[in-house]
């Protein structure tokens, strides 16, 4: 455990990797946020946990995981990186030596207490790259405001990862 935050008696953060039991807790937070198939989400998170420079964090209240975030080094050969590179060009500065924040989620009843901020700051501080990247849906105005306030800038404002998908924004930020 590390980094007591806000109410120090209530919220703590812990890192997780592929073998950690917290990975399953992160899956449960993911499913509470974006309902889907348990086995697919489990496989999705476990696969990302094997990627280079993976960093995962959970937030806990009294031993219950109530938030999670994770990411990895963004590099050619990763689906997300390659899709963004088709639009930006593989040599775009935002894609060089960058770490992508893949997911960040806090259970609904624990939002607006600084938990997302704490997870974000810890993940960015512990990752090794000089710049960071993320994508979120254009329609996710709450998350966009959250990231704008944390210093993220837009590199793409209307990007479809696959035909027929919702449009996404892609954002970039210096790591510190
Ligand atoms: C985006 C998300 C992770 C933010 O988590 P969070 O814990 O609510 O974030 P914070 O509490 O740090 O900040 C959110 C707001 O609370 C405010 N806040 C921070 N600390 C606070 C506190 N102690 N008391 C009251 N408000 C506080 C912030 O100013 C911010 O305000 P804003 O919404 O007007 O910008 C969360 O909303 C979420 O899980 N959303 C669904 C999933 C998602 O969209 N993820 C991002 C895309 S991948």
Coordinates of C-alpha atoms and ligand atoms in Angstrom, one line a residue:
X1 CA 0.0 0.0 0.0
X2 CA 1.1 3.5 -0.7
X3 CA -0.1 7.1 -0.9
X4 CA -2.9 7.6 1.5
X5 CA -5.0 10.3 -0.2
X6 CA -7.8 12.8 0.8
X7 CA -9.2 11.1 3.8
X8 CA -6.1 9.2 4.8
X9 CA -8.0 6.7 6.9
X10 CA -10.2 5.8 4.0
X11 CA -8.4 5.7 0.6
X12 CA -5.1 4.0 -0.2
X13 CA -3.5 3.1 -3.5
X14 CA -1.7 -0.1 -4.5
X15 CA 0.0 -1.2 -7.7
X16 CA -0.8 -4.4 -9.5
X17 CA 0.8 -6.6 -12.1
X18 CA -0.3 -9.7 -13.9
X19 CA 0.0 -12.2 -11.0
X20 CA -1.5 -9.8 -8.4
X21 CA -5.0 -10.6 -7.0
X22 CA -5.7 -6.9 -7.6
X23 CA -5.9 -7.5 -11.3
X24 CA -9.2 -9.3 -10.8
X25 CA -10.4 -6.4 -8.7
X26 CA -9.5 -4.1 -11.5
X27 CA -11.5 -6.3 -13.9
X28 CA -14.5 -5.9 -11.6
X29 CA -14.2 -2.1 -11.5
X30 CA -13.9 -2.2 -15.3
X31 CA -17.1 -4.2 -15.6
X32 CA -19.0 -1.9 -13.2
X33 CA -18.0 1.0 -15.4
X34 CA -18.3 -0.6 -18.9
X35 CA -20.5 -3.7 -18.6
X36 CA -19.3 -6.5 -20.8
X37 CA -18.3 -10.2 -20.8
X38 CA -16.3 -11.2 -17.8
X39 CA -14.0 -13.6 -19.6
X40 CA -13.2 -11.1 -22.4
X41 CA -12.5 -8.3 -20.0
X42 CA -10.3 -10.6 -17.8
X43 CA -8.4 -11.6 -20.9
X44 CA -8.1 -8.0 -22.1
X45 CA -6.7 -6.7 -18.8
X46 CA -4.4 -9.8 -18.4
X47 CA -3.0 -9.3 -21.9
X48 CA -2.3 -5.6 -21.3
X49 CA -0.5 -6.5 -18.1
X50 CA 2.1 -8.4 -20.2
X51 CA 2.9 -5.3 -22.3
X52 CA 6.2 -3.4 -21.9
X53 CA 6.3 -0.9 -19.1
X54 CA 2.8 -1.9 -17.9
X55 CA 1.8 0.0 -14.8
X56 CA -1.5 -0.7 -12.9
X57 CA -2.9 0.9 -9.8
X58 CA -6.0 0.3 -7.7
X59 CA -7.6 2.5 -5.1
X60 CA -9.0 0.9 -2.0
X61 CA -11.4 1.9 0.7
X62 CA -11.3 -0.5 3.7
X63 CA -9.8 -3.2 1.5
X64 CA -12.4 -2.8 -1.2
X65 CA -11.1 -1.8 -4.6
X66 CA -13.1 1.2 -5.8
X67 CA -11.0 2.5 -8.6
X68 CA -8.3 1.4 -11.1
X69 CA -6.1 2.5 -13.9
X70 CA -3.4 1.0 -16.1
X71 CA -1.3 1.6 -19.2
X72 CA 1.8 0.6 -21.0
X73 CA 4.5 1.8 -23.5
X74 CA 2.8 2.8 -26.8
X75 CA 4.7 1.2 -29.6
X76 CA 4.4 0.0 -33.2
X77 CA 2.7 -3.4 -33.3
X78 CA 0.1 -2.5 -30.6
X79 CA -3.4 -2.1 -32.1
X80 CA -4.1 1.3 -30.5
X81 CA -0.7 2.8 -31.4
X82 CA -1.0 1.5 -35.0
X83 CA -4.5 2.9 -35.4
X84 CA -3.5 6.3 -34.1
X85 CA -0.4 6.3 -36.3
X86 CA -2.4 5.8 -39.4
X87 CA -4.0 9.2 -38.8
X88 CA -1.1 11.1 -37.1
X89 CA 1.8 9.5 -38.9
X90 CA 4.2 7.1 -37.1
X91 CA 6.8 9.9 -36.7
X92 CA 4.4 12.3 -34.9
X93 CA 6.1 13.6 -31.8
X94 CA 3.2 12.6 -29.5
X95 CA 3.9 8.9 -30.5
X96 CA 7.6 8.9 -29.7
X97 CA 8.7 7.4 -26.4
X98 CA 5.1 7.6 -25.1
X99 CA 3.2 5.7 -22.5
X100 CA -0.6 5.2 -23.1
X101 CA -3.1 5.4 -20.2
X102 CA -5.4 2.7 -21.4
X103 CA -8.1 2.8 -18.7
X104 CA -9.0 4.9 -15.7
X105 CA -12.2 4.3 -13.8
X106 CA -13.7 4.9 -10.3
X107 CA -16.9 3.3 -9.1
X108 CA -19.7 5.8 -9.5
X109 CA -20.4 6.2 -5.8
X110 CA -16.8 7.2 -5.1
X111 CA -16.3 9.8 -7.9
X112 CA -15.6 13.5 -7.4
X113 CA -13.5 12.8 -4.3
X114 CA -10.1 13.0 -5.9
X115 CA -9.7 9.3 -6.3
X116 CA -9.3 9.6 -10.1
X117 CA -6.8 12.4 -9.6
X118 CA -4.8 10.3 -7.2
X119 CA -4.7 7.3 -9.5
X120 CA -3.8 9.5 -12.5
X121 CA -0.9 11.2 -10.7
X122 CA 0.5 8.0 -9.3
X123 CA 0.4 6.2 -12.7
X124 CA 2.0 9.1 -14.5
X125 CA 4.7 9.5 -11.9
X126 CA 5.6 5.7 -11.9
X127 CA 5.7 5.2 -15.7
X128 CA 9.0 5.7 -17.5
X129 CA 8.2 7.7 -20.6
X130 CA 8.6 11.5 -21.1
X131 CA 5.1 11.8 -22.6
X132 CA 1.8 10.2 -22.2
X133 CA -1.2 9.5 -24.4
X134 CA -4.8 8.5 -24.1
X135 CA -8.1 8.3 -25.9
X136 CA -11.7 8.8 -24.7
X137 CA -15.0 9.1 -26.5
X138 CA -15.8 12.6 -27.8
X139 CA -19.1 12.2 -25.9
X140 CA -17.4 11.6 -22.6
X141 CA -17.4 15.2 -21.6
X142 CA -16.8 14.5 -17.9
X143 CA -13.6 12.6 -18.5
X144 CA -12.5 15.2 -21.1
X145 CA -12.9 18.0 -18.6
X146 CA -11.1 15.9 -16.0
X147 CA -8.1 15.4 -18.4
X148 CA -8.1 19.0 -19.6
X149 CA -7.8 20.2 -16.0
X150 CA -4.9 17.8 -15.6
X151 CA -3.0 19.4 -18.5
X152 CA -3.9 17.1 -21.4
X153 CA -4.0 18.6 -24.9
X154 CA -5.9 17.3 -27.9
X155 CA -3.9 15.7 -30.8
X156 CA -7.0 14.3 -32.5
X157 CA -10.6 15.6 -31.8
X158 CA -12.7 13.2 -34.0
X159 CA -11.1 9.8 -34.6
X160 CA -12.8 6.5 -35.3
X161 CA -10.7 3.5 -34.3
X162 CA -12.9 1.3 -36.5
X163 CA -15.5 2.1 -39.0
X164 CA -18.9 2.6 -37.4
X165 CA -17.4 3.2 -34.0
X166 CA -18.1 6.2 -31.8
X167 CA -15.7 9.1 -32.4
X168 CA -12.8 9.5 -30.0
X169 CA -10.4 12.2 -28.9
X170 CA -6.7 11.4 -28.6
X171 CA -4.9 13.5 -26.0
X172 CA -1.2 14.0 -25.1
X173 CA 0.6 15.3 -22.1
X174 CA 4.1 15.6 -20.9
X175 CA 4.7 13.1 -18.1
X176 CA 5.6 15.7 -15.6
Ligands
LIG1 C1 -13.0 10.1 -15.1 C2 -13.0 9.5 -13.7 C3 -11.9 8.4 -13.7 C4 -12.6 10.6 -12.7 O1 -12.5 10.0 -11.4 P1 -12.9 10.8 -10.1 O2 -12.5 10.1 -9.0 O3 -14.4 11.2 -10.2 O4 -12.0 12.1 -10.3 P2 -11.7 13.3 -9.3 O5 -12.6 13.2 -8.1 O6 -10.2 13.3 -9.1 O7 -12.0 14.5 -10.2 C5 -13.3 14.7 -10.7 C6 -14.0 15.9 -10.2 O8 -14.0 15.9 -8.8 C7 -13.5 17.1 -8.3 N1 -12.9 16.8 -7.1 C8 -11.7 16.3 -6.8 N2 -11.5 16.2 -5.5 C9 -12.7 16.5 -4.9 C10 -13.1 16.4 -3.6 N3 -12.3 16.1 -2.6 N4 -14.4 16.8 -3.3 C11 -15.2 17.1 -4.3 N5 -14.8 17.2 -5.6 C12 -13.6 16.8 -5.9 C13 -12.5 17.6 -9.4 O9 -12.4 19.0 -9.4 C14 -13.2 17.1 -10.6 O10 -14.2 18.1 -11.0 P3 -14.8 18.1 -12.5 O11 -15.6 16.8 -12.7 O12 -15.7 19.3 -12.4 O13 -13.7 18.2 -13.4 C15 -14.4 9.0 -13.3 O14 -15.3 10.0 -13.5 C16 -14.8 7.7 -14.0 O15 -14.5 6.6 -13.6 N6 -15.5 7.9 -15.1 C17 -16.1 6.7 -15.9 C18 -14.9 6.1 -16.7 C19 -14.3 7.0 -17.6 O16 -14.9 7.8 -18.3 N7 -12.9 7.0 -17.6 C20 -12.1 7.9 -18.4 C21 -12.0 7.5 -19.8 S1 -11.0 6.1 -20.0

